[in-house]
Amino acid sequence: MFNGILIEKDEAGYRASYQSLSEEILPAGDVTVAVQWSSLNYKDGLALTGASPVVRRFPLIPGIDFAGTVLESQHPDWHPGDKVVLNGWGVGETHSGGLAERARVRGDWLVALPERFQPRDAMAIGTAGYTAMLCVMALEKHGITPGDGDILVTGANGGVGSVAITLLAKLGYRVVAATGRLNEADYLTSLGAAEVIDRAELATPGRPLANACATTRYGGAVAACGLAGGMDFPSTVMPFILRGVTLYGIDSVMAPRPLRQQAWARLAEDLDLTRLHLLTREVPLSQVVTLGNAFLAGQVRGRILVNVQG
Ligand code: NDP
């Protein structure tokens, strides 16, 4: 038996609870992992509350990411004792995930924990931080360098936003953080933001992405990964046809393994761990269920790290 969160949906309704679970609940997979740390991301908030149909198989252990140690493996790349990280691939949505002391997954989904990190560091970064790195890499691939001008980070106080600010500042970019919570300006500055602006300056309400495109310089680029402000994208073609702006879509869930390995290697190289710990709050697994609503209310600051053994 092991402890975990279980999402169930039946005549009694949709519910998430902390339970003692048996091995039979784990899905098929060629690697079994002792999960040490997981984290909460926006999508976990949707899964825990049922606010959006993220979970599509029941019963299911939520948690779109985890870090831990391989217990058993039939996969040629992994052996007992290996330290691994997992993000996405439908884990926590259609395949049981990281919010439990055990996970069973496909070995092809795993990435080796970079040597510089402990499993705890990897989940302080989590899917939000790895996605922030994918965004930074897309901008770099576009050819953007620190001398090209300011970089705008929207949703600045959230997990993706906080890690993006930290990474970009360390890489030498001048970061402008856009937020709906100006009272957190000191926090954003401590992460490396050079300037903090009110989200309302950028947007007619709920439209920060469209306005980010509208304010992007000639030949510049926008890396878009989120929907906290809503799914609509009411823009015009003008930024694209008059200033040659490029919009990059960022997907972390099905990103190919080499890109993930590159992103984790870059995080190990470029992330300031002292600042990472400034933006992280730790909670025990037993308290996770109550935290889902905070994401929907836009109240999460930085990253929520889950101590799965705690
Ligand atoms: P968080 O909840 O931690 O952060 C979201 C932030 O967005 C909030 O902290 C808030 O920041 C801002 N925000 C909240 N409501 C609104 C609103 N109505 N309009 C504009 N901004 C708002 O989530 P994560 O950082 O974990 O994820 C951020 C987004 O990225 C989510 O939409 C998530 O689904 C998406 N995502 C996508 C991935 C992908 O693969 N494409 C992977 C990971 C995340 P502030 O108060 O500073 O304005």
mmCIF file of N, CA and C in Angstrom, residues 25-153:
data_model
loop_
_atom_site.group_PDB
_atom_site.id
_atom_site.type_symbol
_atom_site.label_atom_id
_atom_site.label_comp_id
_atom_site.label_asym_id
_atom_site.label_seq_id
_atom_site.Cartn_x
_atom_site.Cartn_y
_atom_site.Cartn_z
ATOM 1 N N ILE A 25 -3.961 -0.195 -8.527
ATOM 2 C CA ILE A 25 -4.476 1.043 -9.113
ATOM 3 C C ILE A 25 -3.517 1.593 -10.188
ATOM 4 N N LEU A 26 -2.244 1.157 -10.116
ATOM 5 C CA LEU A 26 -1.255 1.705 -11.048
ATOM 6 C C LEU A 26 -1.484 1.147 -12.452
ATOM 7 N N PRO A 27 -1.336 1.994 -13.474
ATOM 8 C CA PRO A 27 -1.560 1.553 -14.846
ATOM 9 C C PRO A 27 -0.389 0.720 -15.369
ATOM 10 N N ALA A 28 -0.537 0.203 -16.591
ATOM 11 C CA ALA A 28 0.553 -0.549 -17.214
ATOM 12 C C ALA A 28 1.709 0.401 -17.524
ATOM 13 N N GLY A 29 2.923 -0.148 -17.483
ATOM 14 C CA GLY A 29 4.098 0.662 -17.789
ATOM 15 C C GLY A 29 5.326 -0.170 -17.521
ATOM 16 N N ASP A 30 6.460 0.177 -18.138
ATOM 17 C CA ASP A 30 7.642 -0.667 -17.962
ATOM 18 C C ASP A 30 8.608 -0.161 -16.893
ATOM 19 N N VAL A 31 8.276 0.958 -16.231
ATOM 20 C CA VAL A 31 9.139 1.444 -15.142
ATOM 21 C C VAL A 31 8.259 1.850 -13.945
ATOM 22 N N THR A 32 8.632 1.352 -12.768
ATOM 23 C CA THR A 32 7.949 1.768 -11.527
ATOM 24 C C THR A 32 8.899 2.676 -10.750
ATOM 25 N N VAL A 33 8.347 3.797 -10.296
ATOM 26 C CA VAL A 33 9.181 4.823 -9.656
ATOM 27 C C VAL A 33 8.686 5.090 -8.231
ATOM 28 N N ALA A 34 9.626 5.196 -7.290
ATOM 29 C CA ALA A 34 9.308 5.705 -5.950
ATOM 30 C C ALA A 34 9.336 7.228 -6.073
ATOM 31 N N VAL A 35 8.153 7.829 -6.033
ATOM 32 C CA VAL A 35 8.067 9.284 -6.225
ATOM 33 C C VAL A 35 8.457 9.966 -4.907
ATOM 34 N N GLN A 36 9.388 10.925 -4.999
ATOM 35 C CA GLN A 36 9.779 11.668 -3.791
ATOM 36 C C GLN A 36 9.151 13.060 -3.761
ATOM 37 N N TRP A 37 9.132 13.695 -4.934
ATOM 38 C CA TRP A 37 8.604 15.060 -5.017
ATOM 39 C C TRP A 37 7.712 15.167 -6.237
ATOM 40 N N SER A 38 6.657 15.972 -6.095
ATOM 41 C CA SER A 38 5.832 16.331 -7.242
ATOM 42 C C SER A 38 5.595 17.830 -7.117
ATOM 43 N N SER A 39 4.708 18.375 -7.932
ATOM 44 C CA SER A 39 4.442 19.808 -7.794
ATOM 45 C C SER A 39 3.032 20.088 -8.265
ATOM 46 N N LEU A 40 2.573 21.307 -7.999
ATOM 47 C CA LEU A 40 1.252 21.693 -8.490
ATOM 48 C C LEU A 40 1.416 22.739 -9.575
ATOM 49 N N ASN A 41 0.772 22.472 -10.698
ATOM 50 C CA ASN A 41 0.755 23.362 -11.849
ATOM 51 C C ASN A 41 -0.699 23.744 -12.117
ATOM 52 N N TYR A 42 -0.886 24.727 -12.987
ATOM 53 C CA TYR A 42 -2.244 25.194 -13.298
ATOM 54 C C TYR A 42 -3.148 24.020 -13.679
ATOM 55 N N LYS A 43 -2.606 23.102 -14.496
ATOM 56 C CA LYS A 43 -3.413 21.970 -14.961
ATOM 57 C C LYS A 43 -3.801 21.046 -13.803
ATOM 58 N N ASP A 44 -2.937 20.936 -12.800
ATOM 59 C CA ASP A 44 -3.291 20.139 -11.622
ATOM 60 C C ASP A 44 -4.442 20.802 -10.871
ATOM 61 N N GLY A 45 -4.454 22.142 -10.881
ATOM 62 C CA GLY A 45 -5.565 22.873 -10.259
ATOM 63 C C GLY A 45 -6.880 22.515 -10.950
ATOM 64 N N LEU A 46 -6.833 22.450 -12.288
ATOM 65 C CA LEU A 46 -8.042 22.077 -13.043
ATOM 66 C C LEU A 46 -8.438 20.641 -12.724
ATOM 67 N N ALA A 47 -7.445 19.758 -12.615
ATOM 68 C CA ALA A 47 -7.727 18.338 -12.351
ATOM 69 C C ALA A 47 -8.297 18.139 -10.946
ATOM 70 N N LEU A 48 -7.706 18.784 -9.960
ATOM 71 C CA LEU A 48 -8.144 18.579 -8.573
ATOM 72 C C LEU A 48 -9.561 19.090 -8.336
ATOM 73 N N THR A 49 -9.893 20.196 -9.031
ATOM 74 C CA THR A 49 -11.219 20.788 -8.819
ATOM 75 C C THR A 49 -12.259 20.236 -9.795
ATOM 76 N N GLY A 50 -11.799 19.687 -10.919
ATOM 77 C CA GLY A 50 -12.745 19.242 -11.955
ATOM 78 C C GLY A 50 -13.313 20.416 -12.740
ATOM 79 N N ALA A 51 -12.672 21.600 -12.631
ATOM 80 C CA ALA A 51 -13.184 22.798 -13.301
ATOM 81 C C ALA A 51 -13.131 22.682 -14.819
ATOM 82 N N SER A 52 -12.266 21.837 -15.308
ATOM 83 C CA SER A 52 -12.120 21.629 -16.753
ATOM 84 C C SER A 52 -11.822 20.139 -16.928
ATOM 85 N N PRO A 53 -12.264 19.519 -18.033
ATOM 86 C CA PRO A 53 -12.130 18.053 -18.145
ATOM 87 C C PRO A 53 -10.713 17.589 -18.476
ATOM 88 N N VAL A 54 -9.780 17.906 -17.566
ATOM 89 C CA VAL A 54 -8.383 17.512 -17.739
ATOM 90 C C VAL A 54 -8.233 16.005 -17.524
ATOM 91 N N VAL A 55 -8.905 15.498 -16.480
ATOM 92 C CA VAL A 55 -8.832 14.060 -16.182
ATOM 93 C C VAL A 55 -9.867 13.348 -17.037
ATOM 94 N N ARG A 56 -9.390 12.354 -17.804
ATOM 95 C CA ARG A 56 -10.305 11.711 -18.751
ATOM 96 C C ARG A 56 -10.403 10.203 -18.542
ATOM 97 N N ARG A 57 -9.893 9.720 -17.399
ATOM 98 C CA ARG A 57 -10.031 8.303 -17.049
ATOM 99 C C ARG A 57 -10.161 8.210 -15.523
ATOM 100 N N PHE A 58 -11.071 7.383 -15.058
ATOM 101 C CA PHE A 58 -11.336 7.315 -13.606
ATOM 102 C C PHE A 58 -11.324 5.866 -13.129
ATOM 103 N N PRO A 59 -10.895 5.602 -11.897
ATOM 104 C CA PRO A 59 -10.223 6.544 -10.998
ATOM 105 C C PRO A 59 -8.799 6.795 -11.490
ATOM 106 N N LEU A 60 -8.240 7.938 -11.113
ATOM 107 C CA LEU A 60 -6.908 8.306 -11.608
ATOM 108 C C LEU A 60 -6.140 9.096 -10.548
ATOM 109 N N ILE A 61 -4.848 8.823 -10.463
ATOM 110 C CA ILE A 61 -3.974 9.616 -9.584
ATOM 111 C C ILE A 61 -3.548 10.843 -10.400
ATOM 112 N N PRO A 62 -3.850 12.066 -9.921
ATOM 113 C CA PRO A 62 -3.438 13.249 -10.670
ATOM 114 C C PRO A 62 -1.941 13.531 -10.484
ATOM 115 N N GLY A 63 -1.487 14.645 -11.067
ATOM 116 C CA GLY A 63 -0.073 15.044 -10.923
ATOM 117 C C GLY A 63 0.645 14.892 -12.249
ATOM 118 N N ILE A 64 0.881 16.043 -12.915
ATOM 119 C CA ILE A 64 1.452 15.997 -14.276
ATOM 120 C C ILE A 64 2.974 15.910 -14.254
ATOM 121 N N ASP A 65 3.571 15.936 -13.066
ATOM 122 C CA ASP A 65 5.033 15.795 -13.025
ATOM 123 C C ASP A 65 5.471 15.104 -11.733
ATOM 124 N N PHE A 66 6.675 14.537 -11.764
ATOM 125 C CA PHE A 66 7.272 13.985 -10.544
ATOM 126 C C PHE A 66 8.768 13.804 -10.722
ATOM 127 N N ALA A 67 9.442 13.686 -9.573
ATOM 128 C CA ALA A 67 10.860 13.307 -9.557
ATOM 129 C C ALA A 67 11.011 12.212 -8.515
ATOM 130 N N GLY A 68 11.827 11.219 -8.826
ATOM 131 C CA GLY A 68 11.990 10.121 -7.887
ATOM 132 C C GLY A 68 13.050 9.144 -8.343
ATOM 133 N N THR A 69 12.971 7.925 -7.781
ATOM 134 C CA THR A 69 14.001 6.915 -8.009
ATOM 135 C C THR A 69 13.353 5.659 -8.597
ATOM 136 N N VAL A 70 13.982 5.102 -9.622
ATOM 137 C CA VAL A 70 13.452 3.895 -10.260
ATOM 138 C C VAL A 70 13.523 2.725 -9.277
ATOM 139 N N LEU A 71 12.383 2.025 -9.122
ATOM 140 C CA LEU A 71 12.316 0.833 -8.259
ATOM 141 C C LEU A 71 12.476 -0.441 -9.085
ATOM 142 N N GLU A 72 11.740 -0.491 -10.207
ATOM 143 C CA GLU A 72 11.773 -1.670 -11.094
ATOM 144 C C GLU A 72 11.723 -1.179 -12.513
ATOM 145 N N SER A 73 12.432 -1.905 -13.418
ATOM 146 C CA SER A 73 12.403 -1.474 -14.816
ATOM 147 C C SER A 73 12.546 -2.652 -15.768
ATOM 148 N N GLN A 74 11.710 -2.639 -16.804
ATOM 149 C CA GLN A 74 11.886 -3.565 -17.929
ATOM 150 C C GLN A 74 12.352 -2.769 -19.141
ATOM 151 N N HIS A 75 12.700 -1.505 -18.941
ATOM 152 C CA HIS A 75 13.115 -0.638 -20.052
ATOM 153 C C HIS A 75 14.646 -0.595 -20.087
ATOM 154 N N PRO A 76 15.251 -0.724 -21.299
ATOM 155 C CA PRO A 76 16.711 -0.812 -21.357
ATOM 156 C C PRO A 76 17.454 0.416 -20.816
ATOM 157 N N ASP A 77 16.814 1.584 -20.836
ATOM 158 C CA ASP A 77 17.515 2.812 -20.400
ATOM 159 C C ASP A 77 17.553 2.986 -18.889
ATOM 160 N N TRP A 78 16.706 2.272 -18.153
ATOM 161 C CA TRP A 78 16.548 2.588 -16.723
ATOM 162 C C TRP A 78 16.779 1.385 -15.838
ATOM 163 N N HIS A 79 17.410 1.651 -14.686
ATOM 164 C CA HIS A 79 17.737 0.588 -13.738
ATOM 165 C C HIS A 79 17.363 1.039 -12.328
ATOM 166 N N PRO A 80 17.092 0.072 -11.425
ATOM 167 C CA PRO A 80 16.763 0.464 -10.051
ATOM 168 C C PRO A 80 17.830 1.404 -9.484
ATOM 169 N N GLY A 81 17.360 2.468 -8.834
ATOM 170 C CA GLY A 81 18.284 3.441 -8.252
ATOM 171 C C GLY A 81 18.474 4.683 -9.120
ATOM 172 N N ASP A 82 18.125 4.602 -10.420
ATOM 173 C CA ASP A 82 18.279 5.788 -11.283
ATOM 174 C C ASP A 82 17.346 6.906 -10.818
ATOM 175 N N LYS A 83 17.856 8.137 -10.866
ATOM 176 C CA LYS A 83 17.031 9.298 -10.508
ATOM 177 C C LYS A 83 16.403 9.868 -11.781
ATOM 178 N N VAL A 84 15.087 10.043 -11.750
ATOM 179 C CA VAL A 84 14.376 10.435 -12.981
ATOM 180 C C VAL A 84 13.395 11.574 -12.740
ATOM 181 N N VAL A 85 13.041 12.230 -13.866
ATOM 182 C CA VAL A 85 12.045 13.305 -13.857
ATOM 183 C C VAL A 85 11.013 12.983 -14.934
ATOM 184 N N LEU A 86 9.768 13.310 -14.667
ATOM 185 C CA LEU A 86 8.730 13.153 -15.696
ATOM 186 C C LEU A 86 7.880 14.416 -15.781
ATOM 187 N N ASN A 87 7.588 14.825 -17.018
ATOM 188 C CA ASN A 87 6.649 15.922 -17.272
ATOM 189 C C ASN A 87 5.710 15.510 -18.402
ATOM 190 N N GLY A 88 4.410 15.600 -18.146
ATOM 191 C CA GLY A 88 3.453 15.501 -19.248
ATOM 192 C C GLY A 88 3.211 14.118 -19.807
ATOM 193 N N TRP A 89 3.090 14.012 -21.114
ATOM 194 C CA TRP A 89 2.753 12.781 -21.848
ATOM 195 C C TRP A 89 1.356 12.274 -21.472
ATOM 196 N N GLY A 90 0.515 13.128 -20.930
ATOM 197 C CA GLY A 90 -0.824 12.682 -20.523
ATOM 198 C C GLY A 90 -0.852 12.132 -19.109
ATOM 199 N N VAL A 91 0.310 12.096 -18.448
ATOM 200 C CA VAL A 91 0.369 11.650 -17.057
ATOM 201 C C VAL A 91 -0.392 12.690 -16.204
ATOM 202 N N GLY A 92 -1.231 12.191 -15.310
ATOM 203 C CA GLY A 92 -2.083 13.098 -14.522
ATOM 204 C C GLY A 92 -3.347 13.506 -15.265
ATOM 205 N N GLU A 93 -3.516 12.983 -16.499
ATOM 206 C CA GLU A 93 -4.719 13.287 -17.294
ATOM 207 C C GLU A 93 -5.418 11.989 -17.719
ATOM 208 N N THR A 94 -4.667 11.126 -18.438
ATOM 209 C CA THR A 94 -5.236 9.846 -18.870
ATOM 210 C C THR A 94 -4.450 8.662 -18.302
ATOM 211 N N HIS A 95 -3.318 8.952 -17.651
ATOM 212 C CA HIS A 95 -2.449 7.924 -17.074
ATOM 213 C C HIS A 95 -2.094 8.409 -15.665
ATOM 214 N N SER A 96 -2.221 7.525 -14.658
ATOM 215 C CA SER A 96 -2.014 7.980 -13.280
ATOM 216 C C SER A 96 -0.641 8.637 -13.093
ATOM 217 N N GLY A 97 -0.595 9.678 -12.237
ATOM 218 C CA GLY A 97 0.570 10.556 -12.195
ATOM 219 C C GLY A 97 1.317 10.637 -10.888
ATOM 220 N N GLY A 98 1.837 11.840 -10.628
ATOM 221 C CA GLY A 98 2.878 12.033 -9.622
ATOM 222 C C GLY A 98 2.423 12.314 -8.209
ATOM 223 N N LEU A 99 1.115 12.495 -7.981
ATOM 224 C CA LEU A 99 0.678 12.849 -6.628
ATOM 225 C C LEU A 99 0.388 11.597 -5.801
ATOM 226 N N ALA A 100 1.391 10.719 -5.741
ATOM 227 C CA ALA A 100 1.324 9.484 -4.958
ATOM 228 C C ALA A 100 2.750 8.993 -4.767
ATOM 229 N N GLU A 101 2.920 8.086 -3.793
ATOM 230 C CA GLU A 101 4.284 7.612 -3.504
ATOM 231 C C GLU A 101 4.823 6.649 -4.567
ATOM 232 N N ARG A 102 3.935 6.147 -5.429
ATOM 233 C CA ARG A 102 4.362 5.247 -6.520
ATOM 234 C C ARG A 102 3.796 5.737 -7.841
ATOM 235 N N ALA A 103 4.581 5.550 -8.909
ATOM 236 C CA ALA A 103 4.073 5.805 -10.261
ATOM 237 C C ALA A 103 4.582 4.703 -11.171
ATOM 238 N N ARG A 104 3.754 4.314 -12.137
ATOM 239 C CA ARG A 104 4.219 3.356 -13.145
ATOM 240 C C ARG A 104 3.970 3.985 -14.515
ATOM 241 N N VAL A 105 5.051 4.138 -15.276
ATOM 242 C CA VAL A 105 4.971 4.878 -16.547
ATOM 243 C C VAL A 105 5.788 4.165 -17.619
ATOM 244 N N ARG A 106 5.737 4.691 -18.842
ATOM 245 C CA ARG A 106 6.591 4.180 -19.909
ATOM 246 C C ARG A 106 7.992 4.785 -19.760
ATOM 247 N N GLY A 107 8.985 3.943 -19.867
ATOM 248 C CA GLY A 107 10.361 4.417 -19.722
ATOM 249 C C GLY A 107 10.719 5.496 -20.739
ATOM 250 N N ASP A 108 10.072 5.466 -21.908
ATOM 251 C CA ASP A 108 10.359 6.471 -22.942
ATOM 252 C C ASP A 108 9.955 7.875 -22.505
ATOM 253 N N TRP A 109 9.123 7.961 -21.479
ATOM 254 C CA TRP A 109 8.650 9.272 -21.021
ATOM 255 C C TRP A 109 9.613 9.924 -20.030
ATOM 256 N N LEU A 110 10.557 9.151 -19.508
ATOM 257 C CA LEU A 110 11.401 9.657 -18.418
ATOM 258 C C LEU A 110 12.637 10.387 -18.932
ATOM 259 N N VAL A 111 13.093 11.339 -18.141
ATOM 260 C CA VAL A 111 14.347 12.058 -18.414
ATOM 261 C C VAL A 111 15.231 11.854 -17.178
ATOM 262 N N ALA A 112 16.529 11.649 -17.400
ATOM 263 C CA ALA A 112 17.447 11.487 -16.263
ATOM 264 C C ALA A 112 17.541 12.815 -15.504
ATOM 265 N N LEU A 113 17.515 12.725 -14.184
ATOM 266 C CA LEU A 113 17.668 13.931 -13.369
ATOM 267 C C LEU A 113 19.064 14.511 -13.605
ATOM 268 N N PRO A 114 19.156 15.794 -14.011
ATOM 269 C CA PRO A 114 20.488 16.368 -14.194
ATOM 270 C C PRO A 114 21.304 16.281 -12.896
ATOM 271 N N GLU A 115 22.607 16.037 -13.036
ATOM 272 C CA GLU A 115 23.448 15.828 -11.838
ATOM 273 C C GLU A 115 23.408 16.978 -10.856
ATOM 274 N N ARG A 116 23.261 18.189 -11.380
ATOM 275 C CA ARG A 116 23.295 19.357 -10.488
ATOM 276 C C ARG A 116 22.080 19.410 -9.554
ATOM 277 N N PHE A 117 21.017 18.701 -9.928
ATOM 278 C CA PHE A 117 19.785 18.804 -9.149
ATOM 279 C C PHE A 117 19.552 17.621 -8.226
ATOM 280 N N GLN A 118 18.945 17.923 -7.072
ATOM 281 C CA GLN A 118 18.301 16.910 -6.241
ATOM 282 C C GLN A 118 16.873 16.777 -6.779
ATOM 283 N N PRO A 119 16.191 15.643 -6.511
ATOM 284 C CA PRO A 119 14.794 15.532 -6.965
ATOM 285 C C PRO A 119 13.936 16.721 -6.502
ATOM 286 N N ARG A 120 14.229 17.238 -5.310
ATOM 287 C CA ARG A 120 13.456 18.381 -4.806
ATOM 288 C C ARG A 120 13.618 19.615 -5.713
ATOM 289 N N ASP A 121 14.832 19.883 -6.182
ATOM 290 C CA ASP A 121 15.059 21.029 -7.077
ATOM 291 C C ASP A 121 14.254 20.855 -8.363
ATOM 292 N N ALA A 122 14.268 19.611 -8.875
ATOM 293 C CA ALA A 122 13.591 19.359 -10.160
ATOM 294 C C ALA A 122 12.103 19.669 -10.061
ATOM 295 N N MET A 123 11.508 19.374 -8.893
ATOM 296 C CA MET A 123 10.075 19.662 -8.770
ATOM 297 C C MET A 123 9.791 21.082 -8.299
ATOM 298 N N ALA A 124 10.783 21.757 -7.723
ATOM 299 C CA ALA A 124 10.614 23.201 -7.508
ATOM 300 C C ALA A 124 10.497 23.856 -8.893
ATOM 301 N N ILE A 125 11.200 23.328 -9.863
ATOM 302 C CA ILE A 125 11.097 23.793 -11.258
ATOM 303 C C ILE A 125 9.779 23.262 -11.848
ATOM 304 N N GLY A 126 9.614 21.947 -11.839
ATOM 305 C CA GLY A 126 8.381 21.305 -12.294
ATOM 306 C C GLY A 126 8.029 21.593 -13.743
ATOM 307 N N THR A 127 6.796 21.266 -14.090
ATOM 308 C CA THR A 127 6.378 21.468 -15.484
ATOM 309 C C THR A 127 6.324 22.949 -15.831
ATOM 310 N N ALA A 128 5.931 23.785 -14.865
ATOM 311 C CA ALA A 128 5.886 25.225 -15.141
ATOM 312 C C ALA A 128 7.276 25.740 -15.510
ATOM 313 N N GLY A 129 8.290 25.333 -14.754
ATOM 314 C CA GLY A 129 9.647 25.822 -15.003
ATOM 315 C C GLY A 129 10.242 25.257 -16.278
ATOM 316 N N TYR A 130 9.969 23.994 -16.535
ATOM 317 C CA TYR A 130 10.466 23.368 -17.770
ATOM 318 C C TYR A 130 9.803 24.025 -18.982
ATOM 319 N N THR A 131 8.522 24.407 -18.832
ATOM 320 C CA THR A 131 7.827 25.105 -19.925
ATOM 321 C C THR A 131 8.397 26.514 -20.107
ATOM 322 N N ALA A 132 8.738 27.172 -19.003
ATOM 323 C CA ALA A 132 9.384 28.490 -19.113
ATOM 324 C C ALA A 132 10.681 28.364 -19.914
ATOM 325 N N MET A 133 11.431 27.281 -19.648
ATOM 326 C CA MET A 133 12.688 27.066 -20.396
ATOM 327 C C MET A 133 12.396 26.825 -21.877
ATOM 328 N N LEU A 134 11.339 26.062 -22.186
ATOM 329 C CA LEU A 134 10.981 25.846 -23.603
ATOM 330 C C LEU A 134 10.671 27.185 -24.278
ATOM 331 N N CYS A 135 10.009 28.085 -23.537
ATOM 332 C CA CYS A 135 9.701 29.417 -24.093
ATOM 333 C C CYS A 135 10.990 30.196 -24.358
ATOM 334 N N VAL A 136 11.897 30.175 -23.390
ATOM 335 C CA VAL A 136 13.169 30.898 -23.552
ATOM 336 C C VAL A 136 13.931 30.329 -24.754
ATOM 337 N N MET A 137 13.940 29.005 -24.880
ATOM 338 C CA MET A 137 14.674 28.374 -25.990
ATOM 339 C C MET A 137 14.060 28.753 -27.338
ATOM 340 N N ALA A 138 12.726 28.908 -27.378
ATOM 341 C CA ALA A 138 12.073 29.311 -28.640
ATOM 342 C C ALA A 138 12.509 30.727 -29.029
ATOM 343 N N LEU A 139 12.608 31.612 -28.041
ATOM 344 C CA LEU A 139 13.029 32.991 -28.333
ATOM 345 C C LEU A 139 14.493 33.029 -28.775
ATOM 346 N N GLU A 140 15.311 32.213 -28.118
ATOM 347 C CA GLU A 140 16.732 32.150 -28.502
ATOM 348 C C GLU A 140 16.882 31.611 -29.927
ATOM 349 N N LYS A 141 16.082 30.586 -30.251
ATOM 350 C CA LYS A 141 16.147 29.994 -31.592
ATOM 351 C C LYS A 141 15.758 31.021 -32.655
ATOM 352 N N HIS A 142 14.893 31.933 -32.253
ATOM 353 C CA HIS A 142 14.487 33.019 -33.148
ATOM 354 C C HIS A 142 15.646 33.987 -33.391
ATOM 355 N N GLY A 143 16.628 33.917 -32.506
ATOM 356 C CA GLY A 143 17.802 34.790 -32.654
ATOM 357 C C GLY A 143 17.800 35.972 -31.709
ATOM 358 N N ILE A 144 16.867 35.995 -30.763
ATOM 359 C CA ILE A 144 16.776 37.129 -29.835
ATOM 360 C C ILE A 144 17.912 37.060 -28.811
ATOM 361 N N THR A 145 18.572 38.188 -28.618
ATOM 362 C CA THR A 145 19.666 38.279 -27.646
ATOM 363 C C THR A 145 19.365 39.434 -26.680
ATOM 364 N N PRO A 146 20.073 39.494 -25.539
ATOM 365 C CA PRO A 146 19.772 40.541 -24.554
ATOM 366 C C PRO A 146 19.840 41.964 -25.126
ATOM 367 N N GLY A 147 20.628 42.175 -26.166
ATOM 368 C CA GLY A 147 20.742 43.521 -26.735
ATOM 369 C C GLY A 147 19.546 43.935 -27.577
ATOM 370 N N ASP A 148 18.628 43.024 -27.831
ATOM 371 C CA ASP A 148 17.521 43.313 -28.749
ATOM 372 C C ASP A 148 16.364 44.071 -28.121
ATOM 373 N N GLY A 149 16.397 44.255 -26.812
ATOM 374 C CA GLY A 149 15.310 45.001 -26.176
ATOM 375 C C GLY A 149 14.703 44.222 -25.036
ATOM 376 N N ASP A 150 13.658 44.833 -24.439
ATOM 377 C CA ASP A 150 13.027 44.237 -23.261
ATOM 378 C C ASP A 150 12.279 42.953 -23.622
ATOM 379 N N ILE A 151 12.190 42.048 -22.634
ATOM 380 C CA ILE A 151 11.346 40.854 -22.787
ATOM 381 C C ILE A 151 10.192 40.984 -21.799
ATOM 382 N N LEU A 152 8.988 40.840 -22.323
ATOM 383 C CA LEU A 152 7.787 40.921 -21.489
ATOM 384 C C LEU A 152 7.422 39.522 -20.989
ATOM 385 N N VAL A 153 7.168 39.403 -19.685
ATOM 386 C CA VAL A 153 6.677 38.135 -19.123
ATOM 387 C C VAL A 153 5.297 38.404 -18.531
#
